[in-house]
mmCIF file of C-alpha atoms in Angstrom:
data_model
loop_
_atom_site.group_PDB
_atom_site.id
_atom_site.type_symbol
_atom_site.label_atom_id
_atom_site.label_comp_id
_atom_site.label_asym_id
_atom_site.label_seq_id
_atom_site.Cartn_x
_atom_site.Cartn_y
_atom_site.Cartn_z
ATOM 1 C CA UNK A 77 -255.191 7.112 3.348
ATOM 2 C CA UNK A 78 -251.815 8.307 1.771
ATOM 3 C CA UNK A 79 -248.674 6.588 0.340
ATOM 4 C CA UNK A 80 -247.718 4.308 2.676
ATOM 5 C CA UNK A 81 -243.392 4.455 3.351
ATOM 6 C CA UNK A 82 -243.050 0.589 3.550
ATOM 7 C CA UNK A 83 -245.353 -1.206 1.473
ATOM 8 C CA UNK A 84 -247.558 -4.581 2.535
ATOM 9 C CA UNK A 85 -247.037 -7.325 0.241
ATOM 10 C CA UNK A 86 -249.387 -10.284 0.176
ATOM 11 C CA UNK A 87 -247.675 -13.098 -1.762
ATOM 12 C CA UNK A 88 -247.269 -16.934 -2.068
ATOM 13 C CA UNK A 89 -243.763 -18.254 -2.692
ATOM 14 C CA UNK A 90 -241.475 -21.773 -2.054
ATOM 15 C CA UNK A 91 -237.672 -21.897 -0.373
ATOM 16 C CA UNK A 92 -236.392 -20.897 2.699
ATOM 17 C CA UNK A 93 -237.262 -17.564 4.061
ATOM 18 C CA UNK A 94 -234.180 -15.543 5.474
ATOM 19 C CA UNK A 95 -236.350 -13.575 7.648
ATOM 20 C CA UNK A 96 -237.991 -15.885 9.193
ATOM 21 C CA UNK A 97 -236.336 -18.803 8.817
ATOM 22 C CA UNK A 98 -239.013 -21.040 7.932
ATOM 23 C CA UNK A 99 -239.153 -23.298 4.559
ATOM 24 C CA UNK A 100 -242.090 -23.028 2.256
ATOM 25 C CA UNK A 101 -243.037 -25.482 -0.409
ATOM 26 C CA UNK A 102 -240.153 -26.870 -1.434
ATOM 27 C CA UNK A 103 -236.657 -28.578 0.015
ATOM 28 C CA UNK A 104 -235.188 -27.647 -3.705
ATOM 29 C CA UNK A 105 -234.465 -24.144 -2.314
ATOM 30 C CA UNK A 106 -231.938 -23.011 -1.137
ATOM 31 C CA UNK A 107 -229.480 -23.976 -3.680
ATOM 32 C CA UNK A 108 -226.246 -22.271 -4.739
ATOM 33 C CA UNK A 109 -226.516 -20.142 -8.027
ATOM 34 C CA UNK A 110 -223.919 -21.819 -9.819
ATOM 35 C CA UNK A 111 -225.794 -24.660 -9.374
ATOM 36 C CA UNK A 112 -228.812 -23.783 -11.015
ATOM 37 C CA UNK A 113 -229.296 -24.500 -14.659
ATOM 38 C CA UNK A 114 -233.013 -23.431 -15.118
ATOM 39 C CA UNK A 115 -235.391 -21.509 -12.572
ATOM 40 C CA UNK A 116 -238.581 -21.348 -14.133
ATOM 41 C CA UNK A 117 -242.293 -20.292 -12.795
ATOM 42 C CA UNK A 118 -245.187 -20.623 -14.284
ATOM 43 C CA UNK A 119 -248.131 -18.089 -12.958
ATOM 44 C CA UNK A 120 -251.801 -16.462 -14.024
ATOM 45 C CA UNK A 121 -253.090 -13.831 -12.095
ATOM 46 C CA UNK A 122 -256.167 -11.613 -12.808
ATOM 47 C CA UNK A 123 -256.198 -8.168 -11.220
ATOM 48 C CA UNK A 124 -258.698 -5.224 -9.985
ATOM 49 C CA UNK A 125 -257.050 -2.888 -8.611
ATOM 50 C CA UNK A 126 -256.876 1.361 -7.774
ATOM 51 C CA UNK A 127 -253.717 2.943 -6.368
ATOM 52 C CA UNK A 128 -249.783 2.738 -6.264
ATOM 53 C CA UNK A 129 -248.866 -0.844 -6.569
ATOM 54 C CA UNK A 130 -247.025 -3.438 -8.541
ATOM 55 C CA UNK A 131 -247.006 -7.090 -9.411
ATOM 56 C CA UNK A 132 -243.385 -8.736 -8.632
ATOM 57 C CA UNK A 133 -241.344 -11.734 -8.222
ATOM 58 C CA UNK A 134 -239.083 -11.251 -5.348
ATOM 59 C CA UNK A 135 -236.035 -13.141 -4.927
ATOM 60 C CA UNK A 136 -233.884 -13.920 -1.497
ATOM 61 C CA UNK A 137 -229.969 -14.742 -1.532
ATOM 62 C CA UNK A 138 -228.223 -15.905 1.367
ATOM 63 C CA UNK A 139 -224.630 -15.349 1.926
ATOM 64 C CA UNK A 140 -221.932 -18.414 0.435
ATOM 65 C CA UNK A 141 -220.790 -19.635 4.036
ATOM 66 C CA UNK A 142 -223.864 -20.910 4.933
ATOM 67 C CA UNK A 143 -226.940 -22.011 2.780
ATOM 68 C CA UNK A 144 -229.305 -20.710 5.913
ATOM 69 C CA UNK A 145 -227.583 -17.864 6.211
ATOM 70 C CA UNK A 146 -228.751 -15.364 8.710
ATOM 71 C CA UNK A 147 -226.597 -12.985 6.522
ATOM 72 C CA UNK A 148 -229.178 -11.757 3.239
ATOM 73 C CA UNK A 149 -226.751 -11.359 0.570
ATOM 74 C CA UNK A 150 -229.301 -9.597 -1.849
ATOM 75 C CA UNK A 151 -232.886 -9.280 -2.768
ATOM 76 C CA UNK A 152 -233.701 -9.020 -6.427
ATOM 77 C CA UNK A 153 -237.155 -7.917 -7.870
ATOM 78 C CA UNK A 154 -238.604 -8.625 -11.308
ATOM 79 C CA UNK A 155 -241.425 -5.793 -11.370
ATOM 80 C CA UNK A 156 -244.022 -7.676 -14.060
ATOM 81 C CA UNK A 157 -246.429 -4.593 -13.888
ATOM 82 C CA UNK A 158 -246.948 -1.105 -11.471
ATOM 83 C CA UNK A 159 -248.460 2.106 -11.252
ATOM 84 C CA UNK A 160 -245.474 3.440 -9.076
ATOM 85 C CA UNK A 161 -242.576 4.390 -10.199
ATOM 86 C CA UNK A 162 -239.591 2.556 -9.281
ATOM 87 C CA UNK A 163 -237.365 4.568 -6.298
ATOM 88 C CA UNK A 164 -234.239 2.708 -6.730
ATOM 89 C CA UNK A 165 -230.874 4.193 -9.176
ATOM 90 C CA UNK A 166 -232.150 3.502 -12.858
ATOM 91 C CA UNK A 167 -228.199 1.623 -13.643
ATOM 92 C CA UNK A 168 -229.040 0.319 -16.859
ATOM 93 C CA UNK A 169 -232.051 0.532 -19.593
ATOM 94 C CA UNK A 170 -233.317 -1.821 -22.245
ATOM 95 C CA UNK A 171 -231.686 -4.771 -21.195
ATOM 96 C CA UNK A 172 -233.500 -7.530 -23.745
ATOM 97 C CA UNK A 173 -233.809 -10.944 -21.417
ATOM 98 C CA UNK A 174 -235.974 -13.685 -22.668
ATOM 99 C CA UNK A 175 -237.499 -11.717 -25.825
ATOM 100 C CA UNK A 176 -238.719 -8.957 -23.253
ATOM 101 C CA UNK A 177 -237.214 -5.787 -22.181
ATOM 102 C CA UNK A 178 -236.707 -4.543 -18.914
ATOM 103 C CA UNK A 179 -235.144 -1.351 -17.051
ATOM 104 C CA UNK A 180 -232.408 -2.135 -14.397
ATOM 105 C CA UNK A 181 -232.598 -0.502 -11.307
ATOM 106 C CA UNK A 182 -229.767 -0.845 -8.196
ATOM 107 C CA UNK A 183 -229.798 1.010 -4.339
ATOM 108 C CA UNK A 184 -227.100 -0.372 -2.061
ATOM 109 C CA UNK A 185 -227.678 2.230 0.826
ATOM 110 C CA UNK A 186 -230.999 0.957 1.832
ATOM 111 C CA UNK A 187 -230.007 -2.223 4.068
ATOM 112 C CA UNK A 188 -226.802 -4.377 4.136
ATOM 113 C CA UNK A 189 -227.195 -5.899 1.204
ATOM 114 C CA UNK A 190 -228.433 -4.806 -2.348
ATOM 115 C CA UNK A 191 -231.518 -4.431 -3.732
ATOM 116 C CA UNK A 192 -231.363 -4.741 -7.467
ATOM 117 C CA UNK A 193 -234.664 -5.093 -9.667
ATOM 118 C CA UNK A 194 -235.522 -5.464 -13.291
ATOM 119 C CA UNK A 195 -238.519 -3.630 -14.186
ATOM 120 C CA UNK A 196 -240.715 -4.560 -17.227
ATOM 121 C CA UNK A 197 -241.412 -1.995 -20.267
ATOM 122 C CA UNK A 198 -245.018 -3.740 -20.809
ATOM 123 C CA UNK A 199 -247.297 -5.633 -18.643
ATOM 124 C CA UNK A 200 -247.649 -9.397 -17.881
ATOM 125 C CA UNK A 201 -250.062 -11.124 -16.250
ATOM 126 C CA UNK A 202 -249.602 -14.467 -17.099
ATOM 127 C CA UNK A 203 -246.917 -16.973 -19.047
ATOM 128 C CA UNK A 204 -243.719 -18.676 -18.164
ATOM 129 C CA UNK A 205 -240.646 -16.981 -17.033
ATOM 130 C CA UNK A 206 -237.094 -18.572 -16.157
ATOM 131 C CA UNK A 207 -235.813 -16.348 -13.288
ATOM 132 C CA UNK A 208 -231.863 -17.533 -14.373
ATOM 133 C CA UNK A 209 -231.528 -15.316 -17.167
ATOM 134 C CA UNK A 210 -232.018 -12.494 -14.599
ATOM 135 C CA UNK A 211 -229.482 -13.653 -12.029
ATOM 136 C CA UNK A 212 -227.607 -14.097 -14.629
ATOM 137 C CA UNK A 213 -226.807 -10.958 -15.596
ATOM 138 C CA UNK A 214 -226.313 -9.995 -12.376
ATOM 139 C CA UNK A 215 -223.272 -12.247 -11.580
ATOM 140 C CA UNK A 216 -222.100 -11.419 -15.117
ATOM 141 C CA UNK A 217 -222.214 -7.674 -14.225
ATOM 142 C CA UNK A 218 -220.333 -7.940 -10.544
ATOM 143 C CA UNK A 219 -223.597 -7.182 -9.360
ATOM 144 C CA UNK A 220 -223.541 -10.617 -7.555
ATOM 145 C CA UNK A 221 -221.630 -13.759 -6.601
ATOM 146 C CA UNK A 222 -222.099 -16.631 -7.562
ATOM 147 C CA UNK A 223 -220.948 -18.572 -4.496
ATOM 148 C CA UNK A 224 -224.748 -16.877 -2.712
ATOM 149 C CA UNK A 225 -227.504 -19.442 -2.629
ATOM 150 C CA UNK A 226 -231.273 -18.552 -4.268
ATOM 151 C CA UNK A 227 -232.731 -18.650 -1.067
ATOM 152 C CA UNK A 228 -236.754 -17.872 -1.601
ATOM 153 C CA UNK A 229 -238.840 -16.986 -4.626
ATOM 154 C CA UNK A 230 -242.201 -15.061 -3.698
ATOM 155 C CA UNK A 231 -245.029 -13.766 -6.126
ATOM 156 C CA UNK A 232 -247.492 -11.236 -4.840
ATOM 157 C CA UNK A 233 -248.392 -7.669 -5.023
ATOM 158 C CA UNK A 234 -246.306 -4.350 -2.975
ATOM 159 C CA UNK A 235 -248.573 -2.042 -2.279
ATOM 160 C CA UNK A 236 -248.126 1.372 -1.172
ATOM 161 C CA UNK A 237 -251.917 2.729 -1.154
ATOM 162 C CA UNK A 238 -255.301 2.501 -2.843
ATOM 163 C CA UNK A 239 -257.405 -1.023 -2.836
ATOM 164 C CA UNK A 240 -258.101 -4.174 -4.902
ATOM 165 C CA UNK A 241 -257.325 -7.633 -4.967
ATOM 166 C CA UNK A 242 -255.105 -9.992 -6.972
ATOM 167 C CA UNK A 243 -256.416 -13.567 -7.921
ATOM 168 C CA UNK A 244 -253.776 -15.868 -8.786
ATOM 169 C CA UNK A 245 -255.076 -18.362 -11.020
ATOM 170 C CA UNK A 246 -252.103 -20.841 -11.589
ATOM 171 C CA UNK A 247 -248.464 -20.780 -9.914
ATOM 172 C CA UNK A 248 -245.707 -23.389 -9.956
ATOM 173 C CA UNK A 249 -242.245 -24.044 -10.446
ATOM 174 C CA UNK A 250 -239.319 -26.221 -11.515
ATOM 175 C CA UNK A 251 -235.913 -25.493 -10.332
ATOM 176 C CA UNK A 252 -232.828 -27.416 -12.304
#
C-alpha cells in the first residue's frame, strides 16, 4: 500500500509504439519532426481520485535512421495536473507556451535516451492543446533533433499509489 517505484499508467493514445512495436489509431504517426506543422489533441476528462498521481500526455521519438526505430530517441511528458512532485532536474521555470506556463524538467541518466517533461503551474482537465509548441522548444534548446520522428502520443494517468478512476470524455487528434 506504499509509493509504488515504477508507476502503472492506464492510457489511450495513436502512432506507433516503440516498445512494442505495434501501431495504434493512426498511420499519420510516425512522422519526422521537421515535418510536422501542427500536432494538436483535443481531450475532456473528469477525475476522482486519492493518492500520488498525475494526468499526462506522453510522447515517443524514435531515432532519425529509421522511422520504426528500435532505438527510443526520447520520451517527453506534458504533466496537465499531479499530486506528486516531479523527480526529474527542474532545467528551466516559467517557460510561457500557448498562453500557459509550465516548469521544465530534464534526467538523462535514467535510460538511454532523455526524459524531458513540461509540467503545468495550474490544472487542466479539458481544452485543446498543440503538442508542437512543446517539441519545439526542445529542438530550439539542443534538447532534441529534429531529424527523430514523433513516434506515439498517449493520454492517461501515472500512478504511483492511492485509488480512483479517470473518465475520459472526448479525445482526438489532427496531426499536420
Amino acid at each position: 500500500d506504499g509509493e509504488s517505484d515504477y508507476p502503472s499508467y492506464p492510457r489511450i493514445g495513436f502512432g506507433w509504439n516503440p516498445w512494442n512495436k505495434t501501431s495504434a489509431g493512426t498511420d499519420l504517426l510516425p512522422r519526422q519532426i521537421r515535418s510536422v506543422s501542427s500536432l494538436v489533441v483535443s481531450f475532456d476528462k473528469s477525475l476522482e481520485t486519492e493518492g500520488l498521481y498525475n494526468t499526462a500526455f506522453d510522447i515517443w521519438l524514435t531515432g532519425p535512421e529509421d522511422r520504426y526505430a528500435n532505438t527510443i530517441a526520447g520520451e517527453i511528458m506534458i504533466w496537465l495536473d499531479a499530486t506528486k512532485p516531479q523527480s526529474a532536474t527542474l532545467t528551466a521555470e516559467s517557460i510561457p507556451i500557448d498562453a500557459e506556463t509550465y516548469d521544465f524538467y530534464k534526467n538523462t541518466s535514467w535510460n538511454d535516451f532523455p526524459y524531458l517533461a513540461f509540467v503545468k503551474r495550474s490544472d487542466t482537465w479539458h481544452g485543446h492543446i498543440d503538442l508542437m509548441p512543446f517539441i519545439t522548444y526542445l529542438v530550439d534548446n539542443n534538447h532534441l533533433s529534429a531529424d527523430s520522428h514523433i513516434a506515439e502520443v498517449e493520454f492517461g494517468n501515472e500512478i504511483w499509489s492511492g485509488s480512483g478512476k479517470m473518465v475520459v470524455n472526448n479525445f482526438s487528434y489532427s496531426i499536420e
